[in-house]
Amino acid sequence: DADVTQTPRNRITKTGKRIMLECSQTKGHDRMYWYRQDPGLGLRLIYYSFDVKDINKGEISDGYSVSRQAQAKFSLSLESAIPNQTALYFCATSQTGTVTGELFFGEGSRLTVL
Amino acid sequence: AQSVTQLGSHVSVSEGALVLLRCNYSSSVPPYLFWYVQYPNQGLQLLLKYTSAATLVKGINGFEAEFKKSETSFHLTKPSAHMSDAAEYFCAVTTSTGGFKTIFGAGTRLFVKA
């Protein structure tokens, strides 16, 4: 089983719908992140959480919200999806105290908003 | 604030030829630098990382990168390309003062011709 699991892996939805992407990890890491990948733009940070009571906005948080339900779970919500939120979304984890903060990624959730 | 620039969104090499993927960074404090690789339909995985211990860093699958502070570069090389190296490669930077938020370059897609 994957250390960082994302669900769903693929989702097609319509404009205005609420969508939740879920992430769970078995690595025991305290830090969790949501990134968005768009062709030619690399990965951009949406939100990050350094522990259960800590939530921070990243570069592109508008239109998104997150919830850290437990150390191992971090979900991303789109309250009212729009077509330019069509992208590949990645959850990642890291551990406080490591020298570099190396990230460990899930396999991604591909979201299409029609 | 830190940033990363990858020169060339696409690079094509012949099997057995040298692979060179370019990365330049900007950071006001000593950076930690990474190369991640993304194979089709997968998440990103760490290829190698620079942590200030040595300027020449060796990673998995025969890749290596050299940190050159004077040139603010961290180019990725492999002496002989293999078909299995075809993937997208991301250079990334993080700093302790940046809270270990990782900033990614736009990515370089490597094509390997038979």
Coordinates of C-alpha atoms in Angstrom, one line a residue:
Chain A
D1 CA 0.0 0.0 0.0
A2 CA 1.1 3.5 -0.7
D3 CA 2.4 5.6 2.1
V4 CA 0.4 8.7 0.9
T5 CA -3.0 7.9 -0.5
Q6 CA -5.2 10.2 -2.4
T7 CA -8.9 9.8 -3.2
P8 CA -10.4 10.0 -5.7
R9 CA -7.7 9.5 -8.3
N10 CA -9.9 11.0 -11.0
R11 CA -13.0 13.1 -10.8
I12 CA -15.1 14.9 -13.4
T13 CA -17.5 17.5 -12.1
K14 CA -19.5 20.5 -13.2
T15 CA -19.1 24.2 -12.5
G16 CA -20.5 25.2 -9.1
K17 CA -20.3 21.8 -7.5
R18 CA -18.6 21.2 -4.2
I19 CA -15.6 18.8 -4.4
M20 CA -13.5 17.3 -1.7
L21 CA -10.1 15.6 -2.3
E22 CA -8.8 13.5 0.5
C23 CA -5.4 12.5 1.6
S24 CA -4.2 10.1 4.2
Q25 CA -0.7 9.0 5.1
T26 CA 0.9 6.2 7.1
K27 CA 4.4 7.7 7.2
G28 CA 3.8 9.3 10.6
H29 CA 4.8 12.7 9.3
D30 CA 3.5 15.9 11.0
R31 CA 3.5 18.2 8.0
M32 CA 1.1 17.9 5.1
Y33 CA 0.7 19.9 1.9
W34 CA -1.6 20.3 -1.1
Y35 CA -0.1 21.3 -4.4
R36 CA -1.6 21.9 -7.8
Q37 CA 0.2 20.9 -11.0
D38 CA -0.5 22.7 -14.3
P39 CA 1.4 22.1 -17.5
G40 CA 4.3 24.6 -17.8
L41 CA 3.8 25.9 -14.3
G42 CA 5.2 23.2 -12.2
L43 CA 3.7 22.6 -8.8
R44 CA 2.2 25.5 -6.8
L45 CA 1.4 25.3 -3.1
I46 CA -2.2 25.7 -2.2
Y47 CA -2.3 25.1 1.6
Y48 CA 0.0 23.5 4.2
S49 CA -0.3 22.3 7.7
F50 CA 2.5 21.7 10.2
D51 CA 0.3 20.0 12.7
V52 CA -3.3 19.4 13.4
K53 CA -4.0 22.9 14.8
D54 CA -1.9 24.7 12.2
I55 CA -3.2 25.6 8.7
N56 CA -1.5 28.0 6.4
K57 CA -2.2 29.5 3.0
G58 CA 0.1 28.9 0.2
E59 CA 0.7 30.7 -3.1
I60 CA -2.8 30.1 -4.6
S61 CA -5.3 29.5 -1.8
D62 CA -8.2 31.5 -3.3
G63 CA -11.2 29.2 -4.1
Y64 CA -9.9 26.4 -1.9
S65 CA -10.2 25.4 1.8
V66 CA -8.6 22.6 3.8
S67 CA -9.3 20.5 6.9
R68 CA -6.7 18.6 9.0
Q69 CA -8.9 16.0 10.6
A70 CA -6.1 14.1 12.2
Q71 CA -2.3 14.0 11.9
A72 CA -2.7 11.5 9.1
K73 CA -5.5 13.1 7.2
F74 CA -5.6 16.4 5.2
S75 CA -8.5 17.2 2.9
L76 CA -8.8 19.8 0.2
S77 CA -12.2 21.3 -0.7
L78 CA -13.4 23.4 -3.6
E79 CA -16.6 25.0 -2.4
S80 CA -17.8 26.0 -5.9
A81 CA -15.7 24.5 -8.6
I82 CA -14.8 26.5 -11.7
P83 CA -13.2 25.3 -14.9
N84 CA -9.8 26.9 -14.2
Q85 CA -9.5 24.6 -11.2
T86 CA -9.1 21.8 -13.6
A87 CA -5.7 20.4 -12.7
L88 CA -3.7 17.6 -11.2
Y89 CA -3.6 17.9 -7.4
F90 CA -1.0 16.3 -5.2
C91 CA -0.8 15.8 -1.5
A92 CA 2.6 15.6 0.1
T93 CA 4.1 15.0 3.6
S94 CA 7.3 15.8 5.4
Q95 CA 8.6 15.6 8.9
T96 CA 9.7 18.4 11.2
G97 CA 13.3 18.1 12.3
T98 CA 14.6 16.6 9.1
V99 CA 17.4 18.6 7.6
T100 CA 15.8 19.5 4.3
G101 CA 12.1 18.9 4.6
E102 CA 12.1 16.3 1.8
L103 CA 8.6 15.8 0.5
F104 CA 6.8 12.5 -0.1
F105 CA 4.0 12.6 -2.6
G106 CA 0.8 10.8 -3.3
E107 CA -0.1 9.6 -6.8
G108 CA -2.3 12.6 -7.5
S109 CA -5.9 13.4 -8.0
R110 CA -6.9 14.5 -11.5
L111 CA -9.9 16.9 -11.4
T112 CA -11.8 18.1 -14.4
V113 CA -14.4 20.9 -14.0
L114 CA -16.7 21.2 -16.9
Chain B
A1 CA 11.9 34.8 -1.2
Q2 CA 13.3 31.9 -3.1
S3 CA 12.6 30.9 -6.7
V4 CA 13.6 28.3 -9.3
T5 CA 14.1 28.6 -13.0
Q6 CA 14.4 25.5 -15.2
L7 CA 15.8 26.3 -18.7
G8 CA 13.9 24.3 -21.3
S9 CA 10.5 22.9 -20.9
H10 CA 11.4 20.0 -23.2
V11 CA 14.7 18.2 -23.8
S12 CA 15.3 15.4 -26.3
V13 CA 18.3 13.2 -26.3
S14 CA 19.3 9.9 -28.0
E15 CA 19.7 6.8 -26.0
G16 CA 23.2 6.6 -24.7
A17 CA 23.8 10.4 -24.9
L18 CA 24.5 12.8 -22.1
V19 CA 21.5 14.2 -20.2
L20 CA 21.8 17.8 -19.0
L21 CA 18.8 19.5 -17.4
R22 CA 19.4 23.0 -16.2
C23 CA 18.2 24.7 -13.0
N24 CA 19.0 28.1 -11.5
Y25 CA 17.8 29.2 -8.1
S26 CA 17.4 32.4 -6.2
S27 CA 17.6 32.5 -2.5
S28 CA 18.9 35.1 0.0
V29 CA 19.9 32.4 2.5
P30 CA 21.6 29.1 2.0
P31 CA 19.2 26.8 0.1
Y32 CA 18.4 23.2 0.2
L33 CA 18.0 22.0 -3.4
F34 CA 16.2 19.0 -4.9
W35 CA 15.5 17.2 -8.1
Y36 CA 12.3 15.3 -8.2
V37 CA 11.2 13.0 -11.1
Q38 CA 7.6 12.3 -12.2
Y39 CA 6.9 9.2 -14.3
P40 CA 3.7 9.1 -16.3
N41 CA 0.6 8.8 -14.1
Q42 CA 2.6 8.8 -10.9
G43 CA 3.5 11.3 -8.1
L44 CA 6.9 12.9 -7.7
Q45 CA 9.7 11.0 -6.1
L46 CA 13.0 12.3 -4.9
L47 CA 16.0 11.9 -7.3
L48 CA 18.6 13.6 -5.2
K49 CA 19.1 16.5 -2.8
Y50 CA 21.8 19.0 -1.8
T51 CA 22.1 19.7 1.9
S52 CA 25.5 21.6 2.0
A53 CA 27.5 18.5 2.8
A54 CA 29.0 18.1 -0.6
T55 CA 28.6 20.1 -3.8
L56 CA 28.5 17.1 -6.1
V57 CA 25.4 15.0 -5.2
K58 CA 24.7 11.6 -6.5
G59 CA 21.2 10.3 -6.8
I60 CA 19.3 7.3 -8.0
N61 CA 19.5 5.8 -11.4
G62 CA 22.9 7.2 -12.2
F63 CA 21.9 10.9 -12.0
E64 CA 24.0 13.5 -10.3
A65 CA 23.9 17.3 -9.8
E66 CA 26.5 19.9 -8.8
F67 CA 25.7 22.8 -6.6
K68 CA 27.5 26.0 -7.9
K69 CA 27.0 28.9 -5.6
S70 CA 28.8 31.4 -7.8
E71 CA 26.4 30.5 -10.7
T72 CA 23.4 29.9 -8.5
S73 CA 22.9 26.6 -10.4
F74 CA 22.1 23.0 -9.6
H75 CA 22.1 21.3 -13.0
L76 CA 21.2 17.6 -13.3
T77 CA 23.3 15.3 -15.4
K78 CA 23.5 11.6 -16.4
P79 CA 26.3 10.4 -18.6
S80 CA 24.2 8.0 -20.7
A81 CA 20.5 8.2 -21.2
H82 CA 18.3 5.2 -21.0
M83 CA 14.8 4.9 -22.4
S84 CA 13.4 4.5 -18.9
D85 CA 14.7 8.0 -18.0
A86 CA 11.9 9.5 -20.1
A87 CA 9.9 11.5 -17.5
E88 CA 9.3 15.0 -16.2
Y89 CA 12.0 16.4 -13.9
F90 CA 11.4 19.2 -11.4
C91 CA 14.0 21.3 -9.6
A92 CA 13.0 22.6 -6.2
V93 CA 14.3 24.8 -3.4
T94 CA 13.5 25.2 0.2
T95 CA 15.1 27.2 3.1
S96 CA 14.9 27.0 6.8
T97 CA 13.8 30.7 7.0
G98 CA 11.0 29.9 4.5
G99 CA 9.6 27.4 6.9
F100 CA 10.7 24.6 4.7
K101 CA 8.0 25.4 2.1
T102 CA 9.2 23.9 -1.1
I103 CA 9.1 26.0 -4.3
F104 CA 9.2 24.1 -7.6
G105 CA 10.4 25.0 -11.0
A106 CA 8.1 24.6 -14.0
G107 CA 9.6 21.3 -14.9
T108 CA 11.5 19.8 -17.9
R109 CA 10.1 16.9 -19.8
L110 CA 12.9 14.6 -21.0
F111 CA 12.4 12.6 -24.2
V112 CA 14.8 9.7 -25.0
K113 CA 15.0 8.6 -28.6
A114 CA 16.0 5.1 -29.6

